[in-house]
Amino acid sequence: MIPIIPGILPFGLIMGSVAVNANLSNLQTTGLNTVIFAGASQLASVDLLSQSASSIIIILTGIIINMRFVLYSAAFAPILKNTSFLTKSIAAYLLTDQSYAVSVSKDSEFSSNNERVAFFFGNSICMAIAWHGSVILGVLFGNFAPDSLSLDFAVPLSFIALTIPTLKSKAHVSVALCSLILSCALFHIPFNLGLLITGTISIALAVYMTRRKNE
Amino acid sequence: MNNSYFWITIIPLGIGTFLIRASMIYLSNKFTISDRLKEIFTFIPAAILPALVAPMVFFHPGESTFLMYKERVFALIIALVFAFKYRSILVTILCGLASLYLLKLI
């Protein structure tokens, strides 16, 4: 558990201070953290909310960012198969990049599914506490940090830090470049529609590239 | 921030995110995910995150006249190098912010 804190802490601090800069009330920040509970999509939402983007665009963007949870959900499905609906629902809510990564890395150390479920709940509850705690620290920090610290620049920085490790092949790099170039070209399309068009075309490119490779 | 705009956006996104997380846990008996679909999912961060980064960096009204108001572009390139080398969120953010502060001094 301890090794993942350095990954969460800066993310939470930025989330908190960006929320203050976007004039979110403490209740809104807490609500955002509790209702969505997924860092990257929260940062994207706050950025778009502060540009007064349309709700539909913000929701669709967040959904695209969070589509990766389908994979984690599939990974935990066999482990949670014989648990109650309530246990399944709480486990689903607690699924994050970090809790998935930690559980997968320890998977070979468990002898039964009960142990896996117990470990998952232990590590994801720690993760949730670390997340909420670091966002509260970020809100406190954001309240007195001067604008000259340019903390808003930490948002694109954290996004590239999240993207770089996923670029595992030339095809991934091509999709990232496609996304970068298209989003610049389509920047002036109103209502942040360029973002959705870019996301759709980039994913279509990924679909095309994976088909070529499998043939 | 305007309360109704905020919650009308955040609550559906929260519900949608929960349903994505619960999808396979609830339905694993009925569906399986093909390897190809799994592979496509690995492209999602590359497809959407750069599109969020670009406007924040390339279209930011900068301060440095020397760098043609594009100091954030240069700081991002430096941070990219560190992100490739160290693969750490903390290192990338600290190096990126430090580069920005230094570039603003030019």
PDB file of C-alpha atoms in Angstrom:
ATOM      1  CA  MET A   1       0.000   0.000   0.000  1.00  0.00           C
ATOM      2  CA  ILE A   2       2.696   2.512   1.008  1.00  0.00           C
ATOM      3  CA  PRO A   3       4.429   2.461  -2.431  1.00  0.00           C
ATOM      4  CA  ILE A   4       1.344   3.809  -4.215  1.00  0.00           C
ATOM      5  CA  ILE A   5       0.919   6.862  -1.933  1.00  0.00           C
ATOM      6  CA  PRO A   6       3.528   8.914  -3.907  1.00  0.00           C
ATOM      7  CA  GLY A   7       1.368   8.330  -6.996  1.00  0.00           C
ATOM      8  CA  ILE A   8      -1.854   9.466  -5.342  1.00  0.00           C
ATOM      9  CA  LEU A   9      -0.643  12.327  -3.181  1.00  0.00           C
ATOM     10  CA  PRO A  10       0.416  14.762  -5.952  1.00  0.00           C
ATOM     11  CA  PHE A  11      -2.707  13.904  -7.935  1.00  0.00           C
ATOM     12  CA  GLY A  12      -4.952  14.599  -4.931  1.00  0.00           C
ATOM     13  CA  LEU A  13      -3.123  17.804  -4.025  1.00  0.00           C
ATOM     14  CA  ILE A  14      -3.597  19.086  -7.578  1.00  0.00           C
ATOM     15  CA  MET A  15      -7.227  18.001  -7.647  1.00  0.00           C
ATOM     16  CA  GLY A  16      -7.872  19.973  -4.450  1.00  0.00           C
ATOM     17  CA  SER A  17      -6.043  23.125  -5.501  1.00  0.00           C
ATOM     18  CA  VAL A  18      -7.544  23.107  -9.023  1.00  0.00           C
ATOM     19  CA  ALA A  19     -11.011  22.755  -7.481  1.00  0.00           C
ATOM     20  CA  VAL A  20     -10.386  25.849  -5.333  1.00  0.00           C
ATOM     21  CA  ASN A  21      -9.166  27.802  -8.393  1.00  0.00           C
ATOM     22  CA  ALA A  22     -12.308  26.813 -10.316  1.00  0.00           C
ATOM     23  CA  ASN A  23     -14.400  28.251  -7.439  1.00  0.00           C
ATOM     24  CA  LEU A  24     -15.873  24.936  -6.349  1.00  0.00           C
ATOM     25  CA  SER A  25     -17.342  25.045  -2.844  1.00  0.00           C
ATOM     26  CA  ASN A  26     -16.029  22.530  -0.297  1.00  0.00           C
ATOM     27  CA  LEU A  27     -19.299  20.627  -0.638  1.00  0.00           C
ATOM     28  CA  GLN A  28     -18.914  20.481  -4.441  1.00  0.00           C
ATOM     29  CA  THR A  29     -15.308  19.285  -4.164  1.00  0.00           C
ATOM     30  CA  THR A  30     -16.234  16.560  -1.678  1.00  0.00           C
ATOM     31  CA  GLY A  31     -19.241  15.617  -3.794  1.00  0.00           C
ATOM     32  CA  LEU A  32     -17.087  15.405  -6.933  1.00  0.00           C
ATOM     33  CA  ASN A  33     -14.580  13.186  -5.111  1.00  0.00           C
ATOM     34  CA  THR A  34     -17.261  10.919  -3.721  1.00  0.00           C
ATOM     35  CA  VAL A  35     -19.617  10.703  -6.709  1.00  0.00           C
ATOM     36  CA  ILE A  36     -16.960  10.142  -9.402  1.00  0.00           C
ATOM     37  CA  PHE A  37     -13.949   8.885  -7.403  1.00  0.00           C
ATOM     38  CA  ALA A  38     -11.652   8.757 -10.460  1.00  0.00           C
ATOM     39  CA  GLY A  39      -8.850  11.320 -10.612  1.00  0.00           C
ATOM     40  CA  ALA A  40      -8.200  11.854 -14.321  1.00  0.00           C
ATOM     41  CA  SER A  41     -11.879  12.260 -15.231  1.00  0.00           C
ATOM     42  CA  GLN A  42     -12.373  14.610 -12.258  1.00  0.00           C
ATOM     43  CA  LEU A  43      -9.509  16.868 -13.371  1.00  0.00           C
ATOM     44  CA  ALA A  44     -10.864  16.884 -16.938  1.00  0.00           C
ATOM     45  CA  SER A  45     -14.378  17.690 -15.654  1.00  0.00           C
ATOM     46  CA  VAL A  46     -13.219  20.591 -13.496  1.00  0.00           C
ATOM     47  CA  ASP A  47     -11.208  22.004 -16.401  1.00  0.00           C
ATOM     48  CA  LEU A  48     -14.224  21.794 -18.726  1.00  0.00           C
ATOM     49  CA  LEU A  49     -16.645  23.076 -16.056  1.00  0.00           C
ATOM     50  CA  SER A  50     -14.473  26.169 -15.577  1.00  0.00           C
ATOM     51  CA  GLN A  51     -14.678  26.791 -19.353  1.00  0.00           C
ATOM     52  CA  SER A  52     -18.504  26.498 -19.065  1.00  0.00           C
ATOM     53  CA  ALA A  53     -18.513  23.580 -21.516  1.00  0.00           C
ATOM     54  CA  SER A  54     -21.869  21.885 -22.088  1.00  0.00           C
ATOM     55  CA  SER A  55     -22.792  19.158 -19.593  1.00  0.00           C
ATOM     56  CA  ILE A  56     -23.184  16.529 -22.319  1.00  0.00           C
ATOM     57  CA  ILE A  57     -19.621  17.114 -23.569  1.00  0.00           C
ATOM     58  CA  ILE A  58     -18.221  16.888 -20.030  1.00  0.00           C
ATOM     59  CA  ILE A  59     -20.152  13.689 -19.264  1.00  0.00           C
ATOM     60  CA  LEU A  60     -19.100  11.999 -22.532  1.00  0.00           C
ATOM     61  CA  THR A  61     -15.451  13.015 -22.068  1.00  0.00           C
ATOM     62  CA  GLY A  62     -15.442  11.617 -18.533  1.00  0.00           C
ATOM     63  CA  ILE A  63     -17.119   8.400 -19.702  1.00  0.00           C
ATOM     64  CA  ILE A  64     -14.472   7.908 -22.422  1.00  0.00           C
ATOM     65  CA  ILE A  65     -11.651   8.447 -19.891  1.00  0.00           C
ATOM     66  CA  ASN A  66     -13.275   5.973 -17.494  1.00  0.00           C
ATOM     67  CA  MET A  67     -14.009   3.276 -20.093  1.00  0.00           C
ATOM     68  CA  ARG A  68     -10.756   1.602 -18.997  1.00  0.00           C
ATOM     69  CA  PHE A  69     -12.578   0.461 -15.837  1.00  0.00           C
ATOM     70  CA  VAL A  70     -14.378  -2.163 -17.939  1.00  0.00           C
ATOM     71  CA  LEU A  71     -11.059  -4.038 -18.036  1.00  0.00           C
ATOM     72  CA  TYR A  72     -10.566  -3.854 -14.281  1.00  0.00           C
ATOM     73  CA  SER A  73     -14.157  -4.874 -13.757  1.00  0.00           C
ATOM     74  CA  ALA A  74     -13.575  -7.921 -15.958  1.00  0.00           C
ATOM     75  CA  ALA A  75     -10.407  -8.764 -13.998  1.00  0.00           C
ATOM     76  CA  PHE A  76     -12.271  -8.782 -10.665  1.00  0.00           C
ATOM     77  CA  ALA A  77     -15.446 -10.479 -11.921  1.00  0.00           C
ATOM     78  CA  PRO A  78     -14.227 -14.074 -11.306  1.00  0.00           C
ATOM     79  CA  ILE A  79     -12.967 -13.213  -7.819  1.00  0.00           C
ATOM     80  CA  LEU A  80     -16.283 -11.612  -6.814  1.00  0.00           C
ATOM     81  CA  LYS A  81     -18.473 -14.205  -8.530  1.00  0.00           C
ATOM     82  CA  ASN A  82     -19.889 -15.840  -5.382  1.00  0.00           C
ATOM     83  CA  THR A  83     -20.281 -12.677  -3.304  1.00  0.00           C
ATOM     84  CA  SER A  84     -23.525 -10.791  -2.566  1.00  0.00           C
ATOM     85  CA  PHE A  85     -24.898  -8.028  -4.776  1.00  0.00           C
ATOM     86  CA  LEU A  86     -23.975  -5.486  -2.091  1.00  0.00           C
ATOM     87  CA  THR A  87     -20.357  -6.693  -1.894  1.00  0.00           C
ATOM     88  CA  LYS A  88     -20.133  -6.580  -5.689  1.00  0.00           C
ATOM     89  CA  SER A  89     -21.520  -3.044  -5.764  1.00  0.00           C
ATOM     90  CA  ILE A  90     -19.151  -1.726  -3.072  1.00  0.00           C
ATOM     91  CA  ALA A  91     -16.193  -3.431  -4.788  1.00  0.00           C
ATOM     92  CA  ALA A  92     -17.227  -1.857  -8.121  1.00  0.00           C
ATOM     93  CA  TYR A  93     -17.403   1.604  -6.555  1.00  0.00           C
ATOM     94  CA  LEU A  94     -13.911   1.171  -5.048  1.00  0.00           C
ATOM     95  CA  LEU A  95     -12.233   0.017  -8.311  1.00  0.00           C
ATOM     96  CA  THR A  96      -9.390   2.358  -9.262  1.00  0.00           C
ATOM     97  CA  ASP A  97      -6.171   2.182 -11.274  1.00  0.00           C
ATOM     98  CA  GLN A  98      -4.213   1.846  -8.045  1.00  0.00           C
ATOM     99  CA  SER A  99      -6.361  -0.763  -6.300  1.00  0.00           C
ATOM    100  CA  TYR A 100      -6.317  -2.828  -9.505  1.00  0.00           C
ATOM    101  CA  ALA A 101      -2.536  -2.543  -9.869  1.00  0.00           C
ATOM    102  CA  VAL A 102      -1.877  -3.471  -6.233  1.00  0.00           C
ATOM    103  CA  SER A 103      -4.268  -6.436  -6.265  1.00  0.00           C
ATOM    104  CA  VAL A 104      -2.843  -7.797  -9.524  1.00  0.00           C
ATOM    105  CA  SER A 105       0.743  -7.496  -8.272  1.00  0.00           C
ATOM    106  CA  LYS A 106      -0.064  -9.534  -5.132  1.00  0.00           C
ATOM    107  CA  ASP A 107      -2.368 -12.039  -6.805  1.00  0.00           C
ATOM    108  CA  SER A 108      -0.006 -15.023  -6.639  1.00  0.00           C
ATOM    109  CA  GLU A 109       0.340 -14.698  -2.839  1.00  0.00           C
ATOM    110  CA  PHE A 110      -3.257 -15.685  -2.094  1.00  0.00           C
ATOM    111  CA  SER A 111      -4.556 -19.210  -1.672  1.00  0.00           C
ATOM    112  CA  SER A 112      -8.304 -18.488  -1.789  1.00  0.00           C
ATOM    113  CA  ASN A 113     -10.777 -16.062  -3.303  1.00  0.00           C
ATOM    114  CA  ASN A 114     -11.851 -14.923   0.165  1.00  0.00           C
ATOM    115  CA  GLU A 115      -8.318 -13.724   0.811  1.00  0.00           C
ATOM    116  CA  ARG A 116      -8.289 -11.910  -2.535  1.00  0.00           C
ATOM    117  CA  VAL A 117     -11.580 -10.168  -1.753  1.00  0.00           C
ATOM    118  CA  ALA A 118     -10.379  -9.207   1.745  1.00  0.00           C
ATOM    119  CA  PHE A 119      -7.099  -7.875   0.358  1.00  0.00           C
ATOM    120  CA  PHE A 120      -8.900  -5.908  -2.345  1.00  0.00           C
ATOM    121  CA  PHE A 121     -11.193  -4.236   0.203  1.00  0.00           C
ATOM    122  CA  GLY A 122      -8.263  -3.472   2.525  1.00  0.00           C
ATOM    123  CA  ASN A 123      -6.135  -1.902  -0.176  1.00  0.00           C
ATOM    124  CA  SER A 124      -8.918   0.007  -1.920  1.00  0.00           C
ATOM    125  CA  ILE A 125     -10.245   1.474   1.352  1.00  0.00           C
ATOM    126  CA  CYS A 126      -6.688   2.675   2.180  1.00  0.00           C
ATOM    127  CA  MET A 127      -6.545   4.105  -1.316  1.00  0.00           C
ATOM    128  CA  ALA A 128      -9.879   5.940  -0.852  1.00  0.00           C
ATOM    129  CA  ILE A 129      -8.693   7.424   2.469  1.00  0.00           C
ATOM    130  CA  ALA A 130      -5.399   8.537   0.868  1.00  0.00           C
ATOM    131  CA  TRP A 131      -7.312  10.115  -2.030  1.00  0.00           C
ATOM    132  CA  HIS A 132      -9.800  12.066   0.082  1.00  0.00           C
ATOM    133  CA  GLY A 133      -7.065  13.097   2.525  1.00  0.00           C
ATOM    134  CA  SER A 134      -4.765  14.395  -0.204  1.00  0.00           C
ATOM    135  CA  VAL A 135      -7.599  16.321  -1.891  1.00  0.00           C
ATOM    136  CA  ILE A 136      -8.413  18.020   1.443  1.00  0.00           C
ATOM    137  CA  LEU A 137      -4.724  18.974   1.753  1.00  0.00           C
ATOM    138  CA  GLY A 138      -4.868  20.281  -1.819  1.00  0.00           C
ATOM    139  CA  VAL A 139      -7.903  22.458  -1.008  1.00  0.00           C
ATOM    140  CA  LEU A 140      -6.112  23.905   2.046  1.00  0.00           C
ATOM    141  CA  PHE A 141      -2.982  24.514  -0.038  1.00  0.00           C
ATOM    142  CA  GLY A 142      -4.925  25.958  -2.989  1.00  0.00           C
ATOM    143  CA  ASN A 143      -6.569  28.502  -0.688  1.00  0.00           C
ATOM    144  CA  PHE A 144      -3.294  30.287   0.002  1.00  0.00           C
ATOM    145  CA  ALA A 145      -1.051  29.293  -2.963  1.00  0.00           C
ATOM    146  CA  PRO A 146      -0.362  32.387  -5.139  1.00  0.00           C
ATOM    147  CA  ASP A 147      -1.351  32.321  -8.829  1.00  0.00           C
ATOM    148  CA  SER A 148       2.341  32.758  -9.748  1.00  0.00           C
ATOM    149  CA  LEU A 149       2.901  29.097  -8.773  1.00  0.00           C
ATOM    150  CA  SER A 150       0.938  28.182 -11.965  1.00  0.00           C
ATOM    151  CA  LEU A 151      -0.512  25.091 -10.280  1.00  0.00           C
ATOM    152  CA  ASP A 152      -2.997  24.736 -13.157  1.00  0.00           C
ATOM    153  CA  PHE A 153      -0.024  23.606 -15.292  1.00  0.00           C
ATOM    154  CA  ALA A 154       0.235  20.522 -13.064  1.00  0.00           C
ATOM    155  CA  VAL A 155      -2.970  19.201 -14.715  1.00  0.00           C
ATOM    156  CA  PRO A 156      -1.498  18.682 -18.225  1.00  0.00           C
ATOM    157  CA  LEU A 157       1.706  17.453 -16.544  1.00  0.00           C
ATOM    158  CA  SER A 158      -0.170  14.771 -14.625  1.00  0.00           C
ATOM    159  CA  PHE A 159      -2.024  13.782 -17.823  1.00  0.00           C
ATOM    160  CA  ILE A 160       1.222  13.220 -19.709  1.00  0.00           C
ATOM    161  CA  ALA A 161       2.586  11.289 -16.719  1.00  0.00           C
ATOM    162  CA  LEU A 162      -0.501   9.042 -17.013  1.00  0.00           C
ATOM    163  CA  THR A 163      -0.256   8.707 -20.809  1.00  0.00           C
ATOM    164  CA  ILE A 164       3.470   7.981 -21.293  1.00  0.00           C
ATOM    165  CA  PRO A 165       3.505   4.561 -19.536  1.00  0.00           C
ATOM    166  CA  THR A 166       0.558   3.404 -21.729  1.00  0.00           C
ATOM    167  CA  LEU A 167       2.469   4.044 -24.996  1.00  0.00           C
ATOM    168  CA  LYS A 168       3.613   0.447 -25.349  1.00  0.00           C
ATOM    169  CA  SER A 169       3.898   0.263 -29.151  1.00  0.00           C
ATOM    170  CA  LYS A 170       4.288   2.439 -32.238  1.00  0.00           C
ATOM    171  CA  ALA A 171       0.527   2.165 -32.732  1.00  0.00           C
ATOM    172  CA  HIS A 172      -0.059   3.702 -29.282  1.00  0.00           C
ATOM    173  CA  VAL A 173       2.345   6.545 -30.089  1.00  0.00           C
ATOM    174  CA  SER A 174       0.567   7.161 -33.415  1.00  0.00           C
ATOM    175  CA  VAL A 175      -2.808   7.372 -31.664  1.00  0.00           C
ATOM    176  CA  ALA A 176      -1.407   9.823 -29.088  1.00  0.00           C
ATOM    177  CA  LEU A 177       0.084  12.012 -31.854  1.00  0.00           C
ATOM    178  CA  CYS A 178      -3.196  11.864 -33.793  1.00  0.00           C
ATOM    179  CA  SER A 179      -5.025  13.020 -30.663  1.00  0.00           C
ATOM    180  CA  LEU A 180      -2.541  15.836 -30.028  1.00  0.00           C
ATOM    181  CA  ILE A 181      -2.543  17.173 -33.597  1.00  0.00           C
ATOM    182  CA  LEU A 182      -6.304  16.880 -34.154  1.00  0.00           C
ATOM    183  CA  SER A 183      -7.149  18.586 -30.871  1.00  0.00           C
ATOM    184  CA  CYS A 184      -4.984  21.561 -31.888  1.00  0.00           C
ATOM    185  CA  ALA A 185      -6.498  21.664 -35.376  1.00  0.00           C
ATOM    186  CA  LEU A 186     -10.055  21.444 -34.020  1.00  0.00           C
ATOM    187  CA  PHE A 187      -9.496  23.775 -31.050  1.00  0.00           C
ATOM    188  CA  HIS A 188     -11.711  26.548 -32.435  1.00  0.00           C
ATOM    189  CA  ILE A 189     -14.808  24.389 -32.915  1.00  0.00           C
ATOM    190  CA  PRO A 190     -17.391  25.702 -30.410  1.00  0.00           C
ATOM    191  CA  PHE A 191     -18.712  23.927 -27.293  1.00  0.00           C
ATOM    192  CA  ASN A 192     -15.484  21.875 -26.904  1.00  0.00           C
ATOM    193  CA  LEU A 193     -16.855  19.560 -29.605  1.00  0.00           C
ATOM    194  CA  GLY A 194     -13.317  19.260 -30.990  1.00  0.00           C
ATOM    195  CA  LEU A 195     -12.423  17.204 -27.927  1.00  0.00           C
ATOM    196  CA  LEU A 196     -15.103  14.586 -28.616  1.00  0.00           C
ATOM    197  CA  ILE A 197     -14.369  14.508 -32.355  1.00  0.00           C
ATOM    198  CA  THR A 198     -10.670  14.038 -31.584  1.00  0.00           C
ATOM    199  CA  GLY A 199     -11.364  11.263 -29.059  1.00  0.00           C
ATOM    200  CA  THR A 200     -13.675   9.449 -31.482  1.00  0.00           C
ATOM    201  CA  ILE A 201     -11.293   9.657 -34.454  1.00  0.00           C
ATOM    202  CA  SER A 202      -8.314   8.602 -32.306  1.00  0.00           C
ATOM    203  CA  ILE A 203     -10.169   5.570 -30.965  1.00  0.00           C
ATOM    204  CA  ALA A 204     -11.281   4.736 -34.520  1.00  0.00           C
ATOM    205  CA  LEU A 205      -7.614   4.855 -35.536  1.00  0.00           C
ATOM    206  CA  ALA A 206      -6.807   2.451 -32.677  1.00  0.00           C
ATOM    207  CA  VAL A 207      -9.565   0.082 -33.859  1.00  0.00           C
ATOM    208  CA  TYR A 208      -8.157   0.230 -37.388  1.00  0.00           C
ATOM    209  CA  MET A 209      -4.565  -0.342 -36.256  1.00  0.00           C
ATOM    210  CA  THR A 210      -5.382  -3.339 -34.070  1.00  0.00           C
ATOM    211  CA  ARG A 211      -7.277  -4.950 -36.970  1.00  0.00           C
ATOM    212  CA  ARG A 212      -4.332  -4.548 -39.353  1.00  0.00           C
ATOM    213  CA  LYS A 213      -2.049  -6.222 -36.823  1.00  0.00           C
ATOM    214  CA  ASN A 214      -4.281  -9.246 -36.258  1.00  0.00           C
ATOM    215  CA  GLU A 215      -4.694 -10.078 -39.927  1.00  0.00           C
TER     216      GLU A 215
ATOM    217  CA  MET B   1     -19.566  27.352  -9.166  1.00  0.00           C
ATOM    218  CA  ASN B   2     -23.205  27.368 -10.225  1.00  0.00           C
ATOM    219  CA  ASN B   3     -24.799  24.566  -8.240  1.00  0.00           C
ATOM    220  CA  SER B   4     -27.355  23.215 -10.729  1.00  0.00           C
ATOM    221  CA  TYR B   5     -24.844  23.192 -13.644  1.00  0.00           C
ATOM    222  CA  PHE B   6     -22.313  21.432 -11.415  1.00  0.00           C
ATOM    223  CA  TRP B   7     -24.584  18.662 -10.110  1.00  0.00           C
ATOM    224  CA  ILE B   8     -26.442  18.115 -13.423  1.00  0.00           C
ATOM    225  CA  THR B   9     -23.015  17.343 -14.910  1.00  0.00           C
ATOM    226  CA  ILE B  10     -21.382  15.463 -12.062  1.00  0.00           C
ATOM    227  CA  ILE B  11     -24.188  13.122 -10.964  1.00  0.00           C
ATOM    228  CA  PRO B  12     -24.775  11.503 -14.410  1.00  0.00           C
ATOM    229  CA  LEU B  13     -21.006  11.191 -14.872  1.00  0.00           C
ATOM    230  CA  GLY B  14     -20.771   9.567 -11.433  1.00  0.00           C
ATOM    231  CA  ILE B  15     -23.575   7.132 -12.245  1.00  0.00           C
ATOM    232  CA  GLY B  16     -22.030   6.372 -15.648  1.00  0.00           C
ATOM    233  CA  THR B  17     -18.623   5.767 -14.064  1.00  0.00           C
ATOM    234  CA  PHE B  18     -20.141   3.450 -11.458  1.00  0.00           C
ATOM    235  CA  LEU B  19     -21.986   1.464 -14.147  1.00  0.00           C
ATOM    236  CA  ILE B  20     -18.727   1.077 -16.126  1.00  0.00           C
ATOM    237  CA  ARG B  21     -16.971  -0.197 -13.000  1.00  0.00           C
ATOM    238  CA  ALA B  22     -19.820  -2.560 -12.142  1.00  0.00           C
ATOM    239  CA  SER B  23     -20.412  -3.731 -15.739  1.00  0.00           C
ATOM    240  CA  MET B  24     -18.356  -6.922 -15.900  1.00  0.00           C
ATOM    241  CA  ILE B  25     -18.635  -7.637 -12.165  1.00  0.00           C
ATOM    242  CA  TYR B  26     -22.443  -7.796 -12.539  1.00  0.00           C
ATOM    243  CA  LEU B  27     -22.582  -9.397 -15.989  1.00  0.00           C
ATOM    244  CA  SER B  28     -19.534 -11.649 -16.187  1.00  0.00           C
ATOM    245  CA  ASN B  29     -21.746 -14.736 -16.586  1.00  0.00           C
ATOM    246  CA  LYS B  30     -23.279 -13.305 -19.751  1.00  0.00           C
ATOM    247  CA  PHE B  31     -20.380 -11.622 -21.565  1.00  0.00           C
ATOM    248  CA  THR B  32     -16.696 -12.062 -22.111  1.00  0.00           C
ATOM    249  CA  ILE B  33     -14.330  -9.427 -23.473  1.00  0.00           C
ATOM    250  CA  SER B  34     -12.385 -10.425 -26.572  1.00  0.00           C
ATOM    251  CA  ASP B  35      -8.611  -9.954 -26.651  1.00  0.00           C
ATOM    252  CA  ARG B  36      -8.980  -7.433 -29.427  1.00  0.00           C
ATOM    253  CA  LEU B  37     -11.372  -5.303 -27.350  1.00  0.00           C
ATOM    254  CA  LYS B  38      -8.924  -5.524 -24.442  1.00  0.00           C
ATOM    255  CA  GLU B  39      -6.210  -4.253 -26.737  1.00  0.00           C
ATOM    256  CA  ILE B  40      -8.398  -1.376 -27.941  1.00  0.00           C
ATOM    257  CA  PHE B  41      -9.020  -0.340 -24.323  1.00  0.00           C
ATOM    258  CA  THR B  42      -5.266   0.110 -23.835  1.00  0.00           C
ATOM    259  CA  PHE B  43      -5.432   2.919 -26.432  1.00  0.00           C
ATOM    260  CA  ILE B  44      -7.991   5.015 -24.541  1.00  0.00           C
ATOM    261  CA  PRO B  45      -5.526   7.130 -22.502  1.00  0.00           C
ATOM    262  CA  ALA B  46      -3.480   7.828 -25.666  1.00  0.00           C
ATOM    263  CA  ALA B  47      -6.640   8.786 -27.580  1.00  0.00           C
ATOM    264  CA  ILE B  48      -8.173  11.238 -25.111  1.00  0.00           C
ATOM    265  CA  LEU B  49      -5.574  12.592 -22.669  1.00  0.00           C
ATOM    266  CA  PRO B  50      -3.369  14.358 -25.296  1.00  0.00           C
ATOM    267  CA  ALA B  51      -6.529  16.069 -26.578  1.00  0.00           C
ATOM    268  CA  LEU B  52      -7.048  17.519 -23.095  1.00  0.00           C
ATOM    269  CA  VAL B  53      -3.386  18.518 -22.744  1.00  0.00           C
ATOM    270  CA  ALA B  54      -3.081  20.388 -26.061  1.00  0.00           C
ATOM    271  CA  PRO B  55      -5.471  23.283 -25.344  1.00  0.00           C
ATOM    272  CA  MET B  56      -4.096  23.724 -21.817  1.00  0.00           C
ATOM    273  CA  VAL B  57      -0.562  24.093 -23.188  1.00  0.00           C
ATOM    274  CA  PHE B  58      -0.564  25.256 -26.825  1.00  0.00           C
ATOM    275  CA  PHE B  59      -3.401  27.765 -26.447  1.00  0.00           C
ATOM    276  CA  HIS B  60      -2.415  29.119 -23.045  1.00  0.00           C
ATOM    277  CA  PRO B  61      -1.871  32.901 -23.013  1.00  0.00           C
ATOM    278  CA  GLY B  62       1.748  32.822 -21.829  1.00  0.00           C
ATOM    279  CA  GLU B  63       3.926  35.439 -20.161  1.00  0.00           C
ATOM    280  CA  SER B  64       7.399  35.042 -21.634  1.00  0.00           C
ATOM    281  CA  THR B  65       7.910  37.457 -24.546  1.00  0.00           C
ATOM    282  CA  PHE B  66      11.284  35.820 -25.261  1.00  0.00           C
ATOM    283  CA  LEU B  67       9.659  32.428 -25.873  1.00  0.00           C
ATOM    284  CA  MET B  68       6.781  34.014 -27.838  1.00  0.00           C
ATOM    285  CA  TYR B  69       4.378  33.365 -24.941  1.00  0.00           C
ATOM    286  CA  LYS B  70       4.855  29.610 -25.397  1.00  0.00           C
ATOM    287  CA  GLU B  71       6.876  28.860 -22.258  1.00  0.00           C
ATOM    288  CA  ARG B  72       4.386  26.125 -21.339  1.00  0.00           C
ATOM    289  CA  VAL B  73       5.116  24.276 -24.589  1.00  0.00           C
ATOM    290  CA  PHE B  74       8.836  24.221 -23.762  1.00  0.00           C
ATOM    291  CA  ALA B  75       8.197  23.194 -20.134  1.00  0.00           C
ATOM    292  CA  LEU B  76       5.933  20.377 -21.373  1.00  0.00           C
ATOM    293  CA  ILE B  77       8.628  19.075 -23.726  1.00  0.00           C
ATOM    294  CA  ILE B  78      11.124  18.994 -20.837  1.00  0.00           C
ATOM    295  CA  ALA B  79       8.553  17.225 -18.621  1.00  0.00           C
ATOM    296  CA  LEU B  80       7.907  14.695 -21.431  1.00  0.00           C
ATOM    297  CA  VAL B  81      11.583  13.700 -21.323  1.00  0.00           C
ATOM    298  CA  PHE B  82      11.398  13.168 -17.550  1.00  0.00           C
ATOM    299  CA  ALA B  83       8.092  11.290 -17.866  1.00  0.00           C
ATOM    300  CA  PHE B  84       9.708   8.914 -20.382  1.00  0.00           C
ATOM    301  CA  LYS B  85      12.771   8.393 -18.196  1.00  0.00           C
ATOM    302  CA  TYR B  86      11.217   8.075 -14.719  1.00  0.00           C
ATOM    303  CA  ARG B  87       7.562   7.096 -15.384  1.00  0.00           C
ATOM    304  CA  SER B  88       6.564   8.809 -12.162  1.00  0.00           C
ATOM    305  CA  ILE B  89       3.692  11.270 -11.725  1.00  0.00           C
ATOM    306  CA  LEU B  90       5.530  13.049  -8.906  1.00  0.00           C
ATOM    307  CA  VAL B  91       8.808  13.484 -10.832  1.00  0.00           C
ATOM    308  CA  THR B  92       6.971  14.637 -13.982  1.00  0.00           C
ATOM    309  CA  ILE B  93       4.950  17.272 -12.135  1.00  0.00           C
ATOM    310  CA  LEU B  94       7.898  18.596 -10.130  1.00  0.00           C
ATOM    311  CA  CYS B  95      10.216  18.768 -13.175  1.00  0.00           C
ATOM    312  CA  GLY B  96       7.510  20.335 -15.330  1.00  0.00           C
ATOM    313  CA  LEU B  97       6.692  23.034 -12.771  1.00  0.00           C
ATOM    314  CA  ALA B  98      10.395  23.720 -12.075  1.00  0.00           C
ATOM    315  CA  SER B  99      11.054  24.092 -15.834  1.00  0.00           C
ATOM    316  CA  LEU B 100       8.121  26.503 -16.122  1.00  0.00           C
ATOM    317  CA  TYR B 101       9.426  28.671 -13.258  1.00  0.00           C
ATOM    318  CA  LEU B 102      12.915  28.759 -14.805  1.00  0.00           C
ATOM    319  CA  LEU B 103      11.608  29.509 -18.324  1.00  0.00           C
ATOM    320  CA  LYS B 104       9.521  32.391 -16.989  1.00  0.00           C
ATOM    321  CA  LEU B 105      12.730  33.972 -15.653  1.00  0.00           C
ATOM    322  CA  ILE B 106      14.236  34.186 -19.163  1.00  0.00           C
TER     323      ILE B 106
END
